[in-house]
mmCIF file of C-alpha atoms in Angstrom:
data_model
loop_
_atom_site.group_PDB
_atom_site.id
_atom_site.type_symbol
_atom_site.label_atom_id
_atom_site.label_comp_id
_atom_site.label_asym_id
_atom_site.label_seq_id
_atom_site.Cartn_x
_atom_site.Cartn_y
_atom_site.Cartn_z
ATOM 1 C CA MET A 14 121.365 128.407 102.674
ATOM 2 C CA SER A 15 124.307 126.056 103.056
ATOM 3 C CA SER A 16 123.931 122.382 102.203
ATOM 4 C CA ALA A 17 124.603 121.505 105.863
ATOM 5 C CA LYS A 18 121.347 123.263 106.760
ATOM 6 C CA THR A 19 119.369 121.673 103.936
ATOM 7 C CA SER A 20 120.507 118.077 104.317
ATOM 8 C CA ARG A 21 121.054 115.661 107.147
ATOM 9 C CA PRO A 22 121.926 112.025 107.770
ATOM 10 C CA LEU A 23 119.318 109.546 108.950
ATOM 11 C CA THR A 24 118.551 109.760 112.654
ATOM 12 C CA PRO A 25 119.144 106.712 114.875
ATOM 13 C CA GLY A 26 115.353 106.277 114.999
ATOM 14 C CA GLU A 27 115.059 106.350 111.202
ATOM 15 C CA ILE A 28 117.855 103.796 110.892
ATOM 16 C CA ALA A 29 116.091 101.523 113.394
ATOM 17 C CA LEU A 30 112.798 101.981 111.521
ATOM 18 C CA ALA A 31 114.364 101.123 108.159
ATOM 19 C CA ARG A 32 116.364 98.272 109.674
ATOM 20 C CA SER A 33 113.072 96.717 110.874
ATOM 21 C CA VAL A 34 112.294 96.082 107.204
ATOM 22 C CA PHE A 35 115.635 96.097 105.366
ATOM 23 C CA ALA A 36 117.969 94.753 108.092
ATOM 24 C CA ASP A 37 121.539 95.443 106.950
ATOM 25 C CA ASP A 38 120.731 95.434 103.219
ATOM 26 C CA ILE A 39 121.187 99.227 103.141
ATOM 27 C CA ASP A 40 124.320 101.195 104.000
ATOM 28 C CA TYR A 41 122.501 103.736 106.158
ATOM 29 C CA ARG A 42 125.601 105.944 106.479
ATOM 30 C CA GLN A 43 125.317 106.801 102.776
ATOM 31 C CA VAL A 44 121.753 108.127 102.992
ATOM 32 C CA ARG A 45 121.001 111.825 103.370
ATOM 33 C CA ILE A 46 117.669 113.605 103.572
ATOM 34 C CA HIS A 47 117.570 116.940 101.751
ATOM 35 C CA ALA A 48 115.103 119.661 102.743
ATOM 36 C CA ARG A 49 114.776 120.846 99.149
ATOM 37 C CA ASN A 50 113.292 119.810 95.843
ATOM 38 C CA TYR A 51 115.205 117.522 93.512
ATOM 39 C CA VAL A 52 113.498 119.160 90.517
ATOM 40 C CA PHE A 53 111.662 122.480 90.436
ATOM 41 C CA TRP A 54 108.310 120.866 89.587
ATOM 42 C CA GLN A 55 108.402 118.469 92.555
ATOM 43 C CA GLY A 56 105.073 118.471 94.351
ATOM 44 C CA ALA A 57 104.985 119.916 97.870
ATOM 45 C CA GLY A 58 103.842 116.597 99.362
ATOM 46 C CA TYR A 59 106.281 114.380 97.464
ATOM 47 C CA ILE A 60 109.604 112.790 98.267
ATOM 48 C CA ILE A 61 111.872 112.013 95.331
ATOM 49 C CA THR A 62 114.592 109.404 95.906
ATOM 50 C CA PRO A 63 116.452 109.045 92.585
ATOM 51 C CA ASN A 64 120.036 108.502 93.712
ATOM 52 C CA GLY A 65 120.020 106.935 97.148
ATOM 53 C CA GLN A 66 119.177 110.317 98.698
ATOM 54 C CA MET A 67 115.751 111.669 99.685
ATOM 55 C CA TYR A 68 114.568 115.096 98.540
ATOM 56 C CA LEU A 69 111.590 116.432 100.470
ATOM 57 C CA GLY A 70 108.805 118.498 98.994
ATOM 58 C CA ARG A 71 107.965 121.738 100.802
ATOM 59 C CA ARG A 72 105.157 120.298 102.993
ATOM 60 C CA LEU A 73 107.388 117.480 104.292
ATOM 61 C CA ARG A 74 110.436 119.483 105.329
ATOM 62 C CA HIS A 75 109.318 119.864 108.930
ATOM 63 C CA TYR A 76 109.982 116.152 109.556
ATOM 64 C CA THR A 77 113.273 115.998 111.416
ATOM 65 C CA ASP A 78 112.821 112.331 112.342
ATOM 66 C CA PHE A 79 110.401 110.159 110.363
ATOM 67 C CA SER A 80 110.489 107.516 113.095
ATOM 68 C CA ALA A 81 108.722 109.961 115.436
ATOM 69 C CA ALA A 82 105.926 110.605 112.911
ATOM 70 C CA GLY A 83 102.602 108.804 112.617
ATOM 71 C CA ILE A 84 102.421 105.311 111.187
ATOM 72 C CA GLN A 85 101.315 106.404 107.694
ATOM 73 C CA ILE A 86 104.274 108.797 107.406
ATOM 74 C CA GLN A 87 106.588 106.047 108.663
ATOM 75 C CA ALA A 88 105.158 103.783 105.945
ATOM 76 C CA PHE A 89 105.791 106.532 103.358
ATOM 77 C CA PHE A 90 109.403 106.661 104.610
ATOM 78 C CA ILE A 91 109.699 102.859 104.168
ATOM 79 C CA HIS A 92 108.437 103.200 100.578
ATOM 80 C CA GLU A 93 111.156 105.775 99.887
ATOM 81 C CA MET A 94 113.804 103.672 101.631
ATOM 82 C CA THR A 95 112.931 100.957 99.111
ATOM 83 C CA HIS A 96 114.234 103.314 96.406
ATOM 84 C CA VAL A 97 117.437 103.738 98.436
ATOM 85 C CA TRP A 98 117.712 99.940 98.619
ATOM 86 C CA GLN A 99 117.143 99.675 94.856
ATOM 87 C CA HIS A 100 119.834 102.283 94.153
ATOM 88 C CA GLN A 101 122.345 100.637 96.465
ATOM 89 C CA HIS A 102 121.731 97.305 94.716
ATOM 90 C CA GLY A 103 122.551 98.607 91.244
ATOM 91 C CA VAL A 104 119.215 99.851 89.910
ATOM 92 C CA ASN A 105 119.311 103.143 87.998
ATOM 93 C CA VAL A 106 116.322 104.520 89.901
ATOM 94 C CA LEU A 107 116.455 107.891 88.138
ATOM 95 C CA CYS A 108 116.164 106.509 84.586
ATOM 96 C CA LYS A 109 113.915 103.555 85.302
ATOM 97 C CA GLY A 110 111.758 105.597 87.672
ATOM 98 C CA LEU A 111 111.381 108.412 85.142
ATOM 99 C CA GLY A 112 109.997 105.951 82.600
ATOM 100 C CA GLU A 113 107.569 104.553 85.160
ATOM 101 C CA GLN A 114 106.415 108.036 86.195
ATOM 102 C CA ILE A 115 105.780 109.041 82.586
ATOM 103 C CA ARG A 116 103.602 105.942 82.142
ATOM 104 C CA HIS A 117 101.878 106.731 85.446
ATOM 105 C CA PHE A 118 100.980 110.266 84.365
ATOM 106 C CA LEU A 119 99.681 108.837 81.080
ATOM 107 C CA GLY A 120 97.186 106.828 83.106
ATOM 108 C CA PHE A 121 99.020 103.523 83.622
ATOM 109 C CA ASN A 122 99.142 102.906 87.354
ATOM 110 C CA GLN A 123 102.710 102.075 88.386
ATOM 111 C CA TYR A 124 101.875 101.535 92.070
ATOM 112 C CA ARG A 125 99.050 98.980 92.008
ATOM 113 C CA TYR A 126 100.312 95.460 92.445
ATOM 114 C CA ARG A 127 99.125 91.910 92.731
ATOM 115 C CA LEU A 128 101.269 89.394 94.595
ATOM 116 C CA GLU A 129 101.887 86.520 92.209
ATOM 117 C CA PRO A 130 103.056 83.024 93.151
ATOM 118 C CA GLY A 131 106.752 82.581 92.382
ATOM 119 C CA LYS A 132 107.352 86.212 91.398
ATOM 120 C CA PRO A 133 110.272 87.715 93.343
ATOM 121 C CA LEU A 134 110.181 91.284 94.663
ATOM 122 C CA THR A 135 112.740 92.471 92.115
ATOM 123 C CA ALA A 136 110.441 91.421 89.232
ATOM 124 C CA TYR A 137 107.901 94.095 90.208
ATOM 125 C CA LYS A 138 108.107 97.716 89.023
ATOM 126 C CA LEU A 139 110.074 100.127 91.212
ATOM 127 C CA GLU A 140 107.015 101.829 92.675
ATOM 128 C CA GLN A 141 105.296 98.490 93.207
ATOM 129 C CA GLN A 142 108.348 97.317 95.169
ATOM 130 C CA GLY A 143 108.076 100.454 97.302
ATOM 131 C CA ASP A 144 104.406 99.833 98.001
ATOM 132 C CA ILE A 145 104.994 96.146 98.720
ATOM 133 C CA MET A 146 107.635 97.000 101.323
ATOM 134 C CA ARG A 147 105.404 99.758 102.727
ATOM 135 C CA ASP A 148 102.547 97.280 103.016
ATOM 136 C CA LEU A 149 104.826 94.656 104.596
ATOM 137 C CA PHE A 150 105.665 97.248 107.264
ATOM 138 C CA LEU A 151 101.997 98.149 107.794
ATOM 139 C CA ALA A 152 100.764 94.539 107.784
ATOM 140 C CA GLN A 153 103.289 93.554 110.429
ATOM 141 C CA LEU A 154 101.853 96.322 112.610
ATOM 142 C CA GLY A 155 98.319 95.003 112.110
ATOM 143 C CA GLN A 156 97.271 97.812 109.760
ATOM 144 C CA PRO A 157 94.915 97.129 106.827
ATOM 145 C CA THR A 158 96.738 96.144 103.619
ATOM 146 C CA PRO A 159 95.747 94.290 100.425
ATOM 147 C CA TYR A 160 97.282 91.056 101.772
ATOM 148 C CA ASP A 161 98.052 89.740 105.233
ATOM 149 C CA ALA A 162 101.493 89.900 106.816
ATOM 150 C CA ALA A 163 102.169 86.232 106.013
ATOM 151 C CA ALA A 164 101.842 86.902 102.275
ATOM 152 C CA TYR A 165 104.361 89.757 102.409
ATOM 153 C CA VAL A 166 106.735 87.804 104.637
ATOM 154 C CA ALA A 167 106.585 84.827 102.258
ATOM 155 C CA MET A 168 107.103 87.037 99.213
ATOM 156 C CA THR A 169 110.093 88.953 100.552
ATOM 157 C CA GLY A 170 111.686 86.078 102.438
ATOM 158 C CA ALA A 171 111.307 88.172 105.578
ATOM 159 C CA PRO A 172 110.785 86.567 108.985
ATOM 160 C CA ALA A 173 108.234 87.909 111.439
ATOM 161 C CA ARG A 174 108.574 91.507 112.633
ATOM 162 C CA GLY A 175 111.144 92.060 115.327
ATOM 163 C CA ARG A 176 113.698 89.776 113.718
ATOM 164 C CA SER A 177 116.208 90.592 111.012
ATOM 165 C CA ILE A 178 114.603 90.917 107.595
ATOM 166 C CA GLY A 179 116.988 90.108 104.751
ATOM 167 C CA ILE A 180 115.247 90.994 101.504
ATOM 168 C CA THR A 181 118.312 90.151 99.459
ATOM 169 C CA GLN A 182 117.262 86.528 99.935
ATOM 170 C CA LEU A 183 114.303 86.832 97.591
ATOM 171 C CA ASP A 184 113.259 83.236 97.187
ATOM 172 C CA ALA A 185 110.462 82.726 94.701
ATOM 173 C CA VAL A 186 107.918 81.119 96.995
ATOM 174 C CA ASP A 187 104.410 79.850 96.350
ATOM 175 C CA LEU A 188 101.980 82.555 97.433
ATOM 176 C CA ALA A 189 98.882 80.881 96.015
ATOM 177 C CA ASN A 190 97.323 80.164 99.416
ATOM 178 C CA ASN A 191 97.928 83.691 100.695
ATOM 179 C CA VAL A 192 96.687 85.316 97.491
ATOM 180 C CA ALA A 193 93.586 83.103 97.388
ATOM 181 C CA ASP A 194 92.679 84.230 100.908
ATOM 182 C CA HIS A 195 92.049 87.773 99.655
ATOM 183 C CA PRO A 196 89.217 87.711 97.111
ATOM 184 C CA GLY A 197 87.913 91.105 96.217
ATOM 185 C CA THR A 198 91.159 92.959 96.792
ATOM 186 C CA ASP A 199 92.473 91.796 93.413
ATOM 187 C CA GLY A 200 95.808 92.626 94.972
ATOM 188 C CA GLU A 201 95.273 96.289 94.260
ATOM 189 C CA SER A 202 97.287 98.747 96.252
ATOM 190 C CA VAL A 203 95.893 102.187 96.871
ATOM 191 C CA HIS A 204 97.963 104.935 98.423
ATOM 192 C CA LYS A 205 96.667 105.930 101.823
ATOM 193 C CA ASP A 206 95.830 109.377 100.436
ATOM 194 C CA GLY A 207 93.333 107.674 98.098
ATOM 195 C CA SER A 208 95.397 107.808 94.905
ATOM 196 C CA GLN A 209 96.190 104.628 93.013
#
């Protein structure tokens, strides 16, 4: 199979979806989605985004436009676009992510997060950043998340949905009021498939 048949650029809908969270902080022309594994042991339901490109596991290859998928799949796409954003802003996602995944498989959850007053997005682990941006997307659509939309907007410096969101302006803001409003969640993030 030629690479033209196994990879594609982002669709206009996917660009619009990502832009709703990342504004112009990503060069969308550089992103390709590959309908193949990045590594042979990649799980069928996983996307790996180590180098600014997405590699789809076998069960996800039928998605030809993530913006036309259900909201949970769109949120999954936003999580992965966070890794694109990280890569394009100088993070070695492959090396740093590999270390985080090793710790995750050893039982140390790399996805669970707690929004902390004054802690900027970039101070969180890579997978936590992905889940925070995923949850920002979901919260702005009124979906259940560990914190309300205002907490995510304050944390990322993002204005309300429907306006440009510039996450490069990551002001360390006081989230104490937003965090205090959510007793019992302990700020834990659980993947929508039930994993932590």
